[in-house]
PDB file of C-alpha atoms in Angstrom:
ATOM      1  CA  UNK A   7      15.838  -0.183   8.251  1.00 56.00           C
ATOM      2  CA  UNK A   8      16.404  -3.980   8.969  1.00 57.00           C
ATOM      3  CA  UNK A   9      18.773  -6.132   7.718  1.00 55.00           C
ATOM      4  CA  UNK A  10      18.023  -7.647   4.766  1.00 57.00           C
ATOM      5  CA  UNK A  11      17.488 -11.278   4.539  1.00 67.00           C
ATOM      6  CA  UNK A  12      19.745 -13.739   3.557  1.00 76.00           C
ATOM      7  CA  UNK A  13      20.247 -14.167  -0.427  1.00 81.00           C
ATOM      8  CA  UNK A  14      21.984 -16.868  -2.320  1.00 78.00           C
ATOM      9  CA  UNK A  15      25.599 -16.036  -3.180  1.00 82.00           C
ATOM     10  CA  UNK A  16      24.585 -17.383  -6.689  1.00 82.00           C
ATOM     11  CA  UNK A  17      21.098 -15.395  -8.191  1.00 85.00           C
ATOM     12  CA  UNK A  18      21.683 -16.552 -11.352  1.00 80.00           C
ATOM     13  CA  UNK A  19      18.098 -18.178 -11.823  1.00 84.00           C
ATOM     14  CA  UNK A  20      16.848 -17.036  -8.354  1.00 93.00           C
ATOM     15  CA  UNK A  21      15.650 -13.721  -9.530  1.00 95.00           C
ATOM     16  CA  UNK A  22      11.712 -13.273 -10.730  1.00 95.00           C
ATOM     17  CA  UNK A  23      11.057 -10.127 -12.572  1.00 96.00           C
ATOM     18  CA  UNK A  24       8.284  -8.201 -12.356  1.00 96.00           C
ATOM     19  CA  UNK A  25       7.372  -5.440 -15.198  1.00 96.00           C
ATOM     20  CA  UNK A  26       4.906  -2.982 -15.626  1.00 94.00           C
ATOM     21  CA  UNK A  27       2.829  -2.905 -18.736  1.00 93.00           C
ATOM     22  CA  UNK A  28       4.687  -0.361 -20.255  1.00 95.00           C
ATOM     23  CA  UNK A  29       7.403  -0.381 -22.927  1.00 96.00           C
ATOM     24  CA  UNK A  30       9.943   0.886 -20.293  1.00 95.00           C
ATOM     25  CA  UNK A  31       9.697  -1.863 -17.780  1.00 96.00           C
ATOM     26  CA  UNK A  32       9.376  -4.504 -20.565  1.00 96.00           C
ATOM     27  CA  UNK A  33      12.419  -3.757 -22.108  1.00 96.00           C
ATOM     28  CA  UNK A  34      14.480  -3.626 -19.100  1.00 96.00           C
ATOM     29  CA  UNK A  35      12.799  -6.725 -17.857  1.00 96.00           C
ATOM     30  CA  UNK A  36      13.660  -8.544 -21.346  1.00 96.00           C
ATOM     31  CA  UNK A  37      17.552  -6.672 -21.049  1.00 96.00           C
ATOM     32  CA  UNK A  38      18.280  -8.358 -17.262  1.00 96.00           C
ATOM     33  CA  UNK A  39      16.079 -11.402 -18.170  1.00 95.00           C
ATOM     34  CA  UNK A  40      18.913 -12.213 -20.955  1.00 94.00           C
ATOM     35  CA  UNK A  41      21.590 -12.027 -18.057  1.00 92.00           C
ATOM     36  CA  UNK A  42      19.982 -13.419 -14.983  1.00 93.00           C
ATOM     37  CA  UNK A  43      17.593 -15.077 -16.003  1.00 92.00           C
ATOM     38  CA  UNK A  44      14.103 -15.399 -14.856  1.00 93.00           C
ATOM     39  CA  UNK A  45      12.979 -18.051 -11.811  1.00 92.00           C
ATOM     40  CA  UNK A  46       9.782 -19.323 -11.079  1.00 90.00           C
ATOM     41  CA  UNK A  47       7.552 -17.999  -7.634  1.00 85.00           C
ATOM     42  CA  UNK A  48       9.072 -21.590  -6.418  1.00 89.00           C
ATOM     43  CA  UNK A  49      12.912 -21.383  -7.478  1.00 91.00           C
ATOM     44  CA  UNK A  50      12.945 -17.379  -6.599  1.00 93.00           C
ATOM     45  CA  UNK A  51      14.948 -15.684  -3.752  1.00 93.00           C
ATOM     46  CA  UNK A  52      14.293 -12.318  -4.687  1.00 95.00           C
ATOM     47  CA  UNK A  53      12.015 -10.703  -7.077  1.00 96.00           C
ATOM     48  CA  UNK A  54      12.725  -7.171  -9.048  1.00 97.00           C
ATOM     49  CA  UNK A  55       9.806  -4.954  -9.706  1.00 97.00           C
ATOM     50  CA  UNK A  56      10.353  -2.668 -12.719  1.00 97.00           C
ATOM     51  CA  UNK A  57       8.059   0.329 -13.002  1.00 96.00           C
ATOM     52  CA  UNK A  58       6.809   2.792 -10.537  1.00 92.00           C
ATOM     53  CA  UNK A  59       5.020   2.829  -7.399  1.00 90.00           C
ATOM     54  CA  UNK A  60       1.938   0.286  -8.532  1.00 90.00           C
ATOM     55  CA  UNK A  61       4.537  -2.195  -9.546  1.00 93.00           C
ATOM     56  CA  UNK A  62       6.018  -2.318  -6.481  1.00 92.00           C
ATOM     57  CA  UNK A  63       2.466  -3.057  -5.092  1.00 91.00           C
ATOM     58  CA  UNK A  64       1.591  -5.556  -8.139  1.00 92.00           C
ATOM     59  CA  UNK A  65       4.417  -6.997  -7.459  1.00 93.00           C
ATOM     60  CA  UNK A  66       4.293  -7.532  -3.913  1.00 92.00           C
ATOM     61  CA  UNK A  67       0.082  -9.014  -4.376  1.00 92.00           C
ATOM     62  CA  UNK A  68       1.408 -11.537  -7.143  1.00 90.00           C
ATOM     63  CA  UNK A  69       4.330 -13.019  -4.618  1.00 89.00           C
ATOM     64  CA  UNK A  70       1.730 -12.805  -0.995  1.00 86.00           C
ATOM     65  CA  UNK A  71       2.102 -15.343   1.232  1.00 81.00           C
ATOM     66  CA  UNK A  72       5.968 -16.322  -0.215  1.00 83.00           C
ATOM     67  CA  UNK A  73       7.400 -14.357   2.161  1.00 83.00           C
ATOM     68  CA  UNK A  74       9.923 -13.162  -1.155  1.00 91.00           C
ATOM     69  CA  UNK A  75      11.582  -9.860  -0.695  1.00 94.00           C
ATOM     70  CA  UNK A  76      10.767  -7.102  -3.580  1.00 95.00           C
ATOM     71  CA  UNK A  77      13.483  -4.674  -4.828  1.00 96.00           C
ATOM     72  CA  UNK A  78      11.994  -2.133  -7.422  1.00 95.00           C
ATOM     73  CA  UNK A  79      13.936  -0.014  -9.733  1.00 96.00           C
ATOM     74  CA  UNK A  80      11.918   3.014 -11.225  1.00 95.00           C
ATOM     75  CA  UNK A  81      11.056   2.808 -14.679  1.00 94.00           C
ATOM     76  CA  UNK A  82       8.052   4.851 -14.135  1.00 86.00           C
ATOM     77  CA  UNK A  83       7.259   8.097 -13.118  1.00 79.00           C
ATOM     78  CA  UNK A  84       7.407   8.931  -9.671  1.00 73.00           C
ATOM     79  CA  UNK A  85       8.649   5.685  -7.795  1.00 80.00           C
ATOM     80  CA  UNK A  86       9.132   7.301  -4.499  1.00 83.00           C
ATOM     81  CA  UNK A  87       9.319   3.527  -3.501  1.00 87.00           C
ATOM     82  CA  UNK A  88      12.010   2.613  -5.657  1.00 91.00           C
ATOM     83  CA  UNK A  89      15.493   2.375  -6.293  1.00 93.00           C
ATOM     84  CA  UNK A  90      17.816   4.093  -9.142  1.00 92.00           C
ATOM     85  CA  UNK A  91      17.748   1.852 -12.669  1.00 94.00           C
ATOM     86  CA  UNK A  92      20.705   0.155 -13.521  1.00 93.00           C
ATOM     87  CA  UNK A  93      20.965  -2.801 -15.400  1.00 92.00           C
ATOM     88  CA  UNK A  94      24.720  -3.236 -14.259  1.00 94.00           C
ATOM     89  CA  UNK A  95      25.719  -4.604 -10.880  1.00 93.00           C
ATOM     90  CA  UNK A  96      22.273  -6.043  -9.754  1.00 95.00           C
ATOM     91  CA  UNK A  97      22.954  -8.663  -8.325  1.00 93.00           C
ATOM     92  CA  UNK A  98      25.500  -7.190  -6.245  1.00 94.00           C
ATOM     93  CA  UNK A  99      23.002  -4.490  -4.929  1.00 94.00           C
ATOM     94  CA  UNK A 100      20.726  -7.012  -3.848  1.00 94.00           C
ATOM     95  CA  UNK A 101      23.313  -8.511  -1.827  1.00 92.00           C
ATOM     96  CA  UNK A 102      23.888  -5.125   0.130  1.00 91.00           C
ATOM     97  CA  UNK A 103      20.025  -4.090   0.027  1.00 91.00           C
ATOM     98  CA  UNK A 104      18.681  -3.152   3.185  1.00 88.00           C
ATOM     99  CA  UNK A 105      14.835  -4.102   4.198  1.00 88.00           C
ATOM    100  CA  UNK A 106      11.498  -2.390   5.268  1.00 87.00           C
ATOM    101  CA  UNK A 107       9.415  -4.775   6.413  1.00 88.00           C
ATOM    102  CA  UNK A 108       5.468  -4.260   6.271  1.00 88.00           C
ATOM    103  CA  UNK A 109       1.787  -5.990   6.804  1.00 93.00           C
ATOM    104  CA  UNK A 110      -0.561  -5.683   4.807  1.00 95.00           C
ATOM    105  CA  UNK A 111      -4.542  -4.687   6.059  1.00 97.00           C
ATOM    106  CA  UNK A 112      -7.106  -7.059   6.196  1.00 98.00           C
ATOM    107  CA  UNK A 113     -10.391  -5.837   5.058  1.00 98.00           C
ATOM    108  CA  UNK A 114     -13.946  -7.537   6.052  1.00 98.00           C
ATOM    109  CA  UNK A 115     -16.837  -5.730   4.521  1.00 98.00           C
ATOM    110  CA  UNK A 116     -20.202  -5.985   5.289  1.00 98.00           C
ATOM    111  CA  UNK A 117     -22.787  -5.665   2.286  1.00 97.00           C
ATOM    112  CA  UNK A 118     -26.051  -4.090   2.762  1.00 94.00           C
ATOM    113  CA  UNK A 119     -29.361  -6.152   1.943  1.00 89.00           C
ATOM    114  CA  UNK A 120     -28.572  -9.867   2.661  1.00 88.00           C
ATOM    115  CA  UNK A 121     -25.319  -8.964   5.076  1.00 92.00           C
ATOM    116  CA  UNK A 122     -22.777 -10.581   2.355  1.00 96.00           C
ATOM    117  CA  UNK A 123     -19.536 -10.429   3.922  1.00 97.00           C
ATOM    118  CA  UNK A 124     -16.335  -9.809   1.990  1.00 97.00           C
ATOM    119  CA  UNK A 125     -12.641  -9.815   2.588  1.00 97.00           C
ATOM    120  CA  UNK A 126      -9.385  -8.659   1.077  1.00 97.00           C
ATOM    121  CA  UNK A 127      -5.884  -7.459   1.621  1.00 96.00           C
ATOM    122  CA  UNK A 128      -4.537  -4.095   0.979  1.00 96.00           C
ATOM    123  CA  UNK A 129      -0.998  -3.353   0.561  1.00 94.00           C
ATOM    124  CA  UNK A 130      -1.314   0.353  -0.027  1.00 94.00           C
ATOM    125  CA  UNK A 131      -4.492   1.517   1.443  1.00 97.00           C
ATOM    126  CA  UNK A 132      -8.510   0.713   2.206  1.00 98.00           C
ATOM    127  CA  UNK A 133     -10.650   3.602   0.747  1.00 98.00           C
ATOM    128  CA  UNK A 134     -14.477   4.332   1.269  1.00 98.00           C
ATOM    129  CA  UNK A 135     -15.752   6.250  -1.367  1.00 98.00           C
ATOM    130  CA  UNK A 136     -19.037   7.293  -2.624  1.00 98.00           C
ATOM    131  CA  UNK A 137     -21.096   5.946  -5.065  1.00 97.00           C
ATOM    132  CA  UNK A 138     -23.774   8.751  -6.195  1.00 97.00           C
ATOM    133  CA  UNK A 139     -23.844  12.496  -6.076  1.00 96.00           C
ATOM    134  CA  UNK A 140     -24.844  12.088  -2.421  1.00 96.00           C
ATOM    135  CA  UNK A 141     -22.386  12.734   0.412  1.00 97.00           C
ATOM    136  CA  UNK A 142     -21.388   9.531   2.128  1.00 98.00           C
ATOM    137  CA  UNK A 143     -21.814   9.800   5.849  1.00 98.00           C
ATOM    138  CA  UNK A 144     -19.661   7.843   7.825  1.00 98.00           C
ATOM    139  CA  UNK A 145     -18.994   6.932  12.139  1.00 98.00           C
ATOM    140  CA  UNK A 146     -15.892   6.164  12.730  1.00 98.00           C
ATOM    141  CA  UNK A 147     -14.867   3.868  15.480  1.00 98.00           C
ATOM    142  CA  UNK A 148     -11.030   2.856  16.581  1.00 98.00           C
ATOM    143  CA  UNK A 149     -10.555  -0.092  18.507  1.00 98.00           C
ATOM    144  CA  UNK A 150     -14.423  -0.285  19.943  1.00 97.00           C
ATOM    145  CA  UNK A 151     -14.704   3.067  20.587  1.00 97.00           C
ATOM    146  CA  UNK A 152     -16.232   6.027  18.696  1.00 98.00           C
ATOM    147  CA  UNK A 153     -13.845   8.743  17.567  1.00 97.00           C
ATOM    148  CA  UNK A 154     -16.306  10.064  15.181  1.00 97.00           C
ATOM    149  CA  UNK A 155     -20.060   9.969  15.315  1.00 97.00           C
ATOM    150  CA  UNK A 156     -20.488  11.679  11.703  1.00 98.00           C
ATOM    151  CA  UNK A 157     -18.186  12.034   9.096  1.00 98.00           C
ATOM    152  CA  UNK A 158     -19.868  13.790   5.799  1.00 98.00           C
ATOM    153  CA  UNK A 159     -17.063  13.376   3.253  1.00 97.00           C
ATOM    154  CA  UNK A 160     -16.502  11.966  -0.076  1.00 97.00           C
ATOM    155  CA  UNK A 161     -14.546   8.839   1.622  1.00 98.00           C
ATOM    156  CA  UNK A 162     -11.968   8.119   3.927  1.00 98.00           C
ATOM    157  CA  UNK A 163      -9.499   5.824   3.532  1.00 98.00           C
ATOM    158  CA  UNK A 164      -6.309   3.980   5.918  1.00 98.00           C
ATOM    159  CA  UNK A 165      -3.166   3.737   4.547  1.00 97.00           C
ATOM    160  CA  UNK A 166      -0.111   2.035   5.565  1.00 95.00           C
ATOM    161  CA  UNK A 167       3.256   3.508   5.147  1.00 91.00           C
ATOM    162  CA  UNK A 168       3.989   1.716   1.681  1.00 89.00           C
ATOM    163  CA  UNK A 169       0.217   3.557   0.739  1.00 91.00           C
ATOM    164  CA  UNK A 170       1.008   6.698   2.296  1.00 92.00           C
ATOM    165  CA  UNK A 171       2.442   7.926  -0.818  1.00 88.00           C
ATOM    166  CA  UNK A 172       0.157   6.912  -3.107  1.00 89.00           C
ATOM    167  CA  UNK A 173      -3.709   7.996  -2.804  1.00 93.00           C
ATOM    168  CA  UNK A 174      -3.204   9.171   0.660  1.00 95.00           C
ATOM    169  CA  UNK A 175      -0.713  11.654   0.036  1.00 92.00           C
ATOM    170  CA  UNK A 176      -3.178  13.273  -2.593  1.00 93.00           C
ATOM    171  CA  UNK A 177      -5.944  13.198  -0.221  1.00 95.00           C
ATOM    172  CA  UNK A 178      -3.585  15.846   1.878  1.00 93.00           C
ATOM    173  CA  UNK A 179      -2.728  12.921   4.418  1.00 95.00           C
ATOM    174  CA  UNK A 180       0.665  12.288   6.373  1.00 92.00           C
ATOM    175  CA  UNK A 181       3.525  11.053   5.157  1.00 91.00           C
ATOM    176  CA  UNK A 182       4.462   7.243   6.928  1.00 91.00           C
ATOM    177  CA  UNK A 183       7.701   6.238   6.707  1.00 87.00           C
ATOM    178  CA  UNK A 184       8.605   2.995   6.639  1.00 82.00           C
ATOM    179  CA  UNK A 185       9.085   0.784   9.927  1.00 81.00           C
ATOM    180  CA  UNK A 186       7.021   3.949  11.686  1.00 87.00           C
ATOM    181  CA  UNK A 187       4.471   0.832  12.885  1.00 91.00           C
ATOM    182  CA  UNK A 188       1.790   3.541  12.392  1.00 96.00           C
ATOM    183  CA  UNK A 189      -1.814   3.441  10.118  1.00 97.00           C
ATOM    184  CA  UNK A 190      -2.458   6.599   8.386  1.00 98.00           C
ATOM    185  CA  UNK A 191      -6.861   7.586   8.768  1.00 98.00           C
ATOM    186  CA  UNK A 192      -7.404  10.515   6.266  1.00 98.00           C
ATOM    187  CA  UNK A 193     -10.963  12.091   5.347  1.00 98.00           C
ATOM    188  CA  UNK A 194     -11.261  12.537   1.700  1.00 97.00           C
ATOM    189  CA  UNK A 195     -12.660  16.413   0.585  1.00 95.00           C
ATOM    190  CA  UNK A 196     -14.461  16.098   4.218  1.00 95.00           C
ATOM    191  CA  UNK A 197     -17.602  18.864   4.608  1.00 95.00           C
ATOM    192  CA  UNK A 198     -18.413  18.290   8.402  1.00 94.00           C
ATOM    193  CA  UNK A 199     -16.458  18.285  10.456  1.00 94.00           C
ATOM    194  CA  UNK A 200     -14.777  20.594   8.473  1.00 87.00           C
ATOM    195  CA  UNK A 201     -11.355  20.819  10.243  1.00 86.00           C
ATOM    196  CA  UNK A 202     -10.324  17.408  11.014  1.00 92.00           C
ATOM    197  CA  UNK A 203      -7.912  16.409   8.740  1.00 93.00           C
ATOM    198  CA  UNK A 204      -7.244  12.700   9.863  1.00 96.00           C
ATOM    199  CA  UNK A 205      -5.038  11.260  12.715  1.00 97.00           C
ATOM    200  CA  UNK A 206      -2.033   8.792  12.896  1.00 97.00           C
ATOM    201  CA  UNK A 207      -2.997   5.367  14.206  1.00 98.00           C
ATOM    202  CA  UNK A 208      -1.037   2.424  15.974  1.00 97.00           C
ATOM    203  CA  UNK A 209      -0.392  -0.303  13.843  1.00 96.00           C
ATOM    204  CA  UNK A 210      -2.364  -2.661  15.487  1.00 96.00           C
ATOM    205  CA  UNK A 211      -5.503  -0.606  15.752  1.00 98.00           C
ATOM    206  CA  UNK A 212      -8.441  -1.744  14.061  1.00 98.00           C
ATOM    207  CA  UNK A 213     -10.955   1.014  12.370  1.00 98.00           C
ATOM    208  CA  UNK A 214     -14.561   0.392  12.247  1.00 98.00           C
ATOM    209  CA  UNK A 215     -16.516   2.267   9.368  1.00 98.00           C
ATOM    210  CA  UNK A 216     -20.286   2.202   9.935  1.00 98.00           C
ATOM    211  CA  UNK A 217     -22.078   3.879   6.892  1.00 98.00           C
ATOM    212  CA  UNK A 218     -24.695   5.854   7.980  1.00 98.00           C
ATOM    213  CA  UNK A 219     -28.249   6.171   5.593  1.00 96.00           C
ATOM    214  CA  UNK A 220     -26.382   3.656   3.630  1.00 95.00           C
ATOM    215  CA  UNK A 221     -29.819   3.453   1.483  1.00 94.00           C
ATOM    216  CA  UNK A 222     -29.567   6.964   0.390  1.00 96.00           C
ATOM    217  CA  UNK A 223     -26.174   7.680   0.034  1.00 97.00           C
ATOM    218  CA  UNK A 224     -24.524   4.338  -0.562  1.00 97.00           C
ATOM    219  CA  UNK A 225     -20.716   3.467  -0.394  1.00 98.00           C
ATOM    220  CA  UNK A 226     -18.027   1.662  -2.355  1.00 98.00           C
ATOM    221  CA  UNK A 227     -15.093  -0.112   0.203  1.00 98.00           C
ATOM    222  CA  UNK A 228     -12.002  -0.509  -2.143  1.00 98.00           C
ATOM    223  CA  UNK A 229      -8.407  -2.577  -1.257  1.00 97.00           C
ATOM    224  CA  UNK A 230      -6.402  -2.122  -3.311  1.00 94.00           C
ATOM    225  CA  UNK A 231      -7.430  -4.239  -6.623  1.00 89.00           C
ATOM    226  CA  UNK A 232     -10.956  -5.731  -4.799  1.00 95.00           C
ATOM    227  CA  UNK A 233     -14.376  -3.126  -4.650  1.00 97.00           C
ATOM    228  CA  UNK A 234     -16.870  -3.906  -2.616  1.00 97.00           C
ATOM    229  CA  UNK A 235     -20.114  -1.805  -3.512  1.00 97.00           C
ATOM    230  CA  UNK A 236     -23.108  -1.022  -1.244  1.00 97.00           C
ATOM    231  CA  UNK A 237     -21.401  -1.369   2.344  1.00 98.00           C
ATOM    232  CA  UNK A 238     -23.028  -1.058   5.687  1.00 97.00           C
ATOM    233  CA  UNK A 239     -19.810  -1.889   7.855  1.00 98.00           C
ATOM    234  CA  UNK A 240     -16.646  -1.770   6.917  1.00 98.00           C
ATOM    235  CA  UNK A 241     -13.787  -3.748  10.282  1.00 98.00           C
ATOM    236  CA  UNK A 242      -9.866  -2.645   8.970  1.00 98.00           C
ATOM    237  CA  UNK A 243      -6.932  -4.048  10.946  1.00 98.00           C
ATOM    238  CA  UNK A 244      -3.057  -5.032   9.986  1.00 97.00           C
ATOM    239  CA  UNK A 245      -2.755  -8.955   9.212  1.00 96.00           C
ATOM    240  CA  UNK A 246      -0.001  -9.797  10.945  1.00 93.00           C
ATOM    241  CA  UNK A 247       0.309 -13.248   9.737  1.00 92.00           C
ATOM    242  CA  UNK A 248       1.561 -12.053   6.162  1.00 92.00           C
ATOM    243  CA  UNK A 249       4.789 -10.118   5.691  1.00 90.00           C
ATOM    244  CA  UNK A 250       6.000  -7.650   3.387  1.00 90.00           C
ATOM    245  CA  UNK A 251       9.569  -7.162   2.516  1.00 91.00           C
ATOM    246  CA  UNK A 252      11.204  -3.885   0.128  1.00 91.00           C
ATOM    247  CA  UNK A 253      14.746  -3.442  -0.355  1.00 92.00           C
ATOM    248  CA  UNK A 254      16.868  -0.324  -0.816  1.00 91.00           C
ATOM    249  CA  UNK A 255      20.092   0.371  -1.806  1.00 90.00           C
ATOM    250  CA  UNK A 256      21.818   1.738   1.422  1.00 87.00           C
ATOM    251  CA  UNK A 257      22.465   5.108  -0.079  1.00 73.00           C
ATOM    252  CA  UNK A 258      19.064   5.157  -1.466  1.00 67.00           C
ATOM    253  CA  UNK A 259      18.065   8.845   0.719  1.00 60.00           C
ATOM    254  CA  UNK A 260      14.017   6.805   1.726  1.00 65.00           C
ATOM    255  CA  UNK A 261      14.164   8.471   4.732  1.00 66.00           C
ATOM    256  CA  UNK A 262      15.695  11.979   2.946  1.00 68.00           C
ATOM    257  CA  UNK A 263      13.195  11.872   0.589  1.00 68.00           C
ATOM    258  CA  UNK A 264      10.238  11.071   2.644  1.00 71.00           C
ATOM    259  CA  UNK A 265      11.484  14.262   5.193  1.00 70.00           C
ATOM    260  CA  UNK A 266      11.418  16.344   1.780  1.00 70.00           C
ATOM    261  CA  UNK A 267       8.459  15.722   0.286  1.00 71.00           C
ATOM    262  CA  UNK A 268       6.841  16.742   4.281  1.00 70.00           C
ATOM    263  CA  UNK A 269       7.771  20.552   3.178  1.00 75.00           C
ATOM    264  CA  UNK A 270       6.951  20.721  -0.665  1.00 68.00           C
ATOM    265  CA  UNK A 271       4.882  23.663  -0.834  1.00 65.00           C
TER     266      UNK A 271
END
């Protein structure tokens, strides 16, 4: 992991809270509120998601473009992205918290009929799913050229490393840790062809999705929060211009628990 950046010595009233909607997080938010207080998106250093995984990502969408590191602390259910929960000692953990640093994708999504375009960011993952009974079928292309000419499949989705835990890792896909600089492509309950299970990408590829009989079976293009229904073309690639930054405590085991959950059976 990198070095974390930089913090005040003081946080008192540079820390912005983030809680998920659950009576968990809102109590704990309200608890550390009362001692550091709670800064604005324009007086905050740091900001502390409280929750699980998806408040890690919620909070990471409401601060996008500040540039603010995130530091969860689980007060959800799996949080394989967050730190222990303790209300004592936070500031000095945030002090000592190393960094991850990210990019989210950058979706542009091409609607069938008038040729609509739409765009969005992603900071877990850009799924194709689809919309009727009918099998989508998909060609895949990475970086101009075609890796696959038919994929029949319920979707397919890329996932960065933050993501790769989340739907990914139900879909059967890899694993990404952190700082990997690798895009995980993973078919979802794919029928032909029947044994690929997906590949590891280089960061900076961009994937192509080119719906095929788009009229018959149509398909839904999701990031994250934004769906985009009835799409002909779907162009993913890492923004580069926006950056992402989690912290960890140092003894937080990311890496230990990421090499674990690889041999689960």
């Amino acid at each position: 992991m990198d070095a974390a950046p930089e913090l005040p010595r003081n946080l008192r009233g540079r820390i912005a809270f983030h809680a998920a909607a659950t009576e968990a997080a809102e109590s704990a938010r309200d608890r550390l509120t009362a001692i550091h207080g709670d800064a604005t998106p324009e007086e905050a250093a740091v900001v502390v998601a409280l929750g699980g995984d998806g408040a890690m990502m919620e909070a990471q969408h409401r601060f996008l473009g500040r540039n603010l590191p995130v530091y969860g602390m689980n007060r959800g259910s799996v949080g394989f992205l967050m730190n222990d929960f303790r209300e004592e000692g936070l500031a000095e953990r945030l002090q000592v918290a190393q960094a991850a640093l990210l990019h989210p994708l950058h979706m542009r999504a091409v609607c069938c009929g008038g040729g609509e375009v739409r765009e969005a960011l992603a900071i877990n993952e850009v799924s194709l799913l689809r919309e009727t009974r009918q099998a989508a079928k998909i060609r895949i292309l990475v970086d101009g050229r075609e890796r696959v000419p038919e994929l029949i499949c319920d979707g397919v989705l890329v996932a960065t490393p933050a993501g790769s835990t989340a739907y990914n890792l139900s879909a059967h896909g890899p694993i990404v840790p952190l700082g990997a600089n690798l895009l995980a492509l993973t078919p979802i309950s794919a029928f032909r062809p029947r044994r690929w299970r997906g590949a590891l990408l280089p960061a900076a590829a961009e994937v192509v999705f080119e719906i095929l009989e788009s009229g018959k079976r149509p398909v839904a293009a999701v990031a994250d929060y934004t769906e985009v229904r009835d799409v002909r073309r779907v162009e993913v690639r890492e923004d580069r211009s926006l950056r992402l930054t989690m912290l960890f405590d140092p003894d937080h085991g990311l890496s230990e628990r990421i090499i674990a959950e690889q041999f689960t059976v």
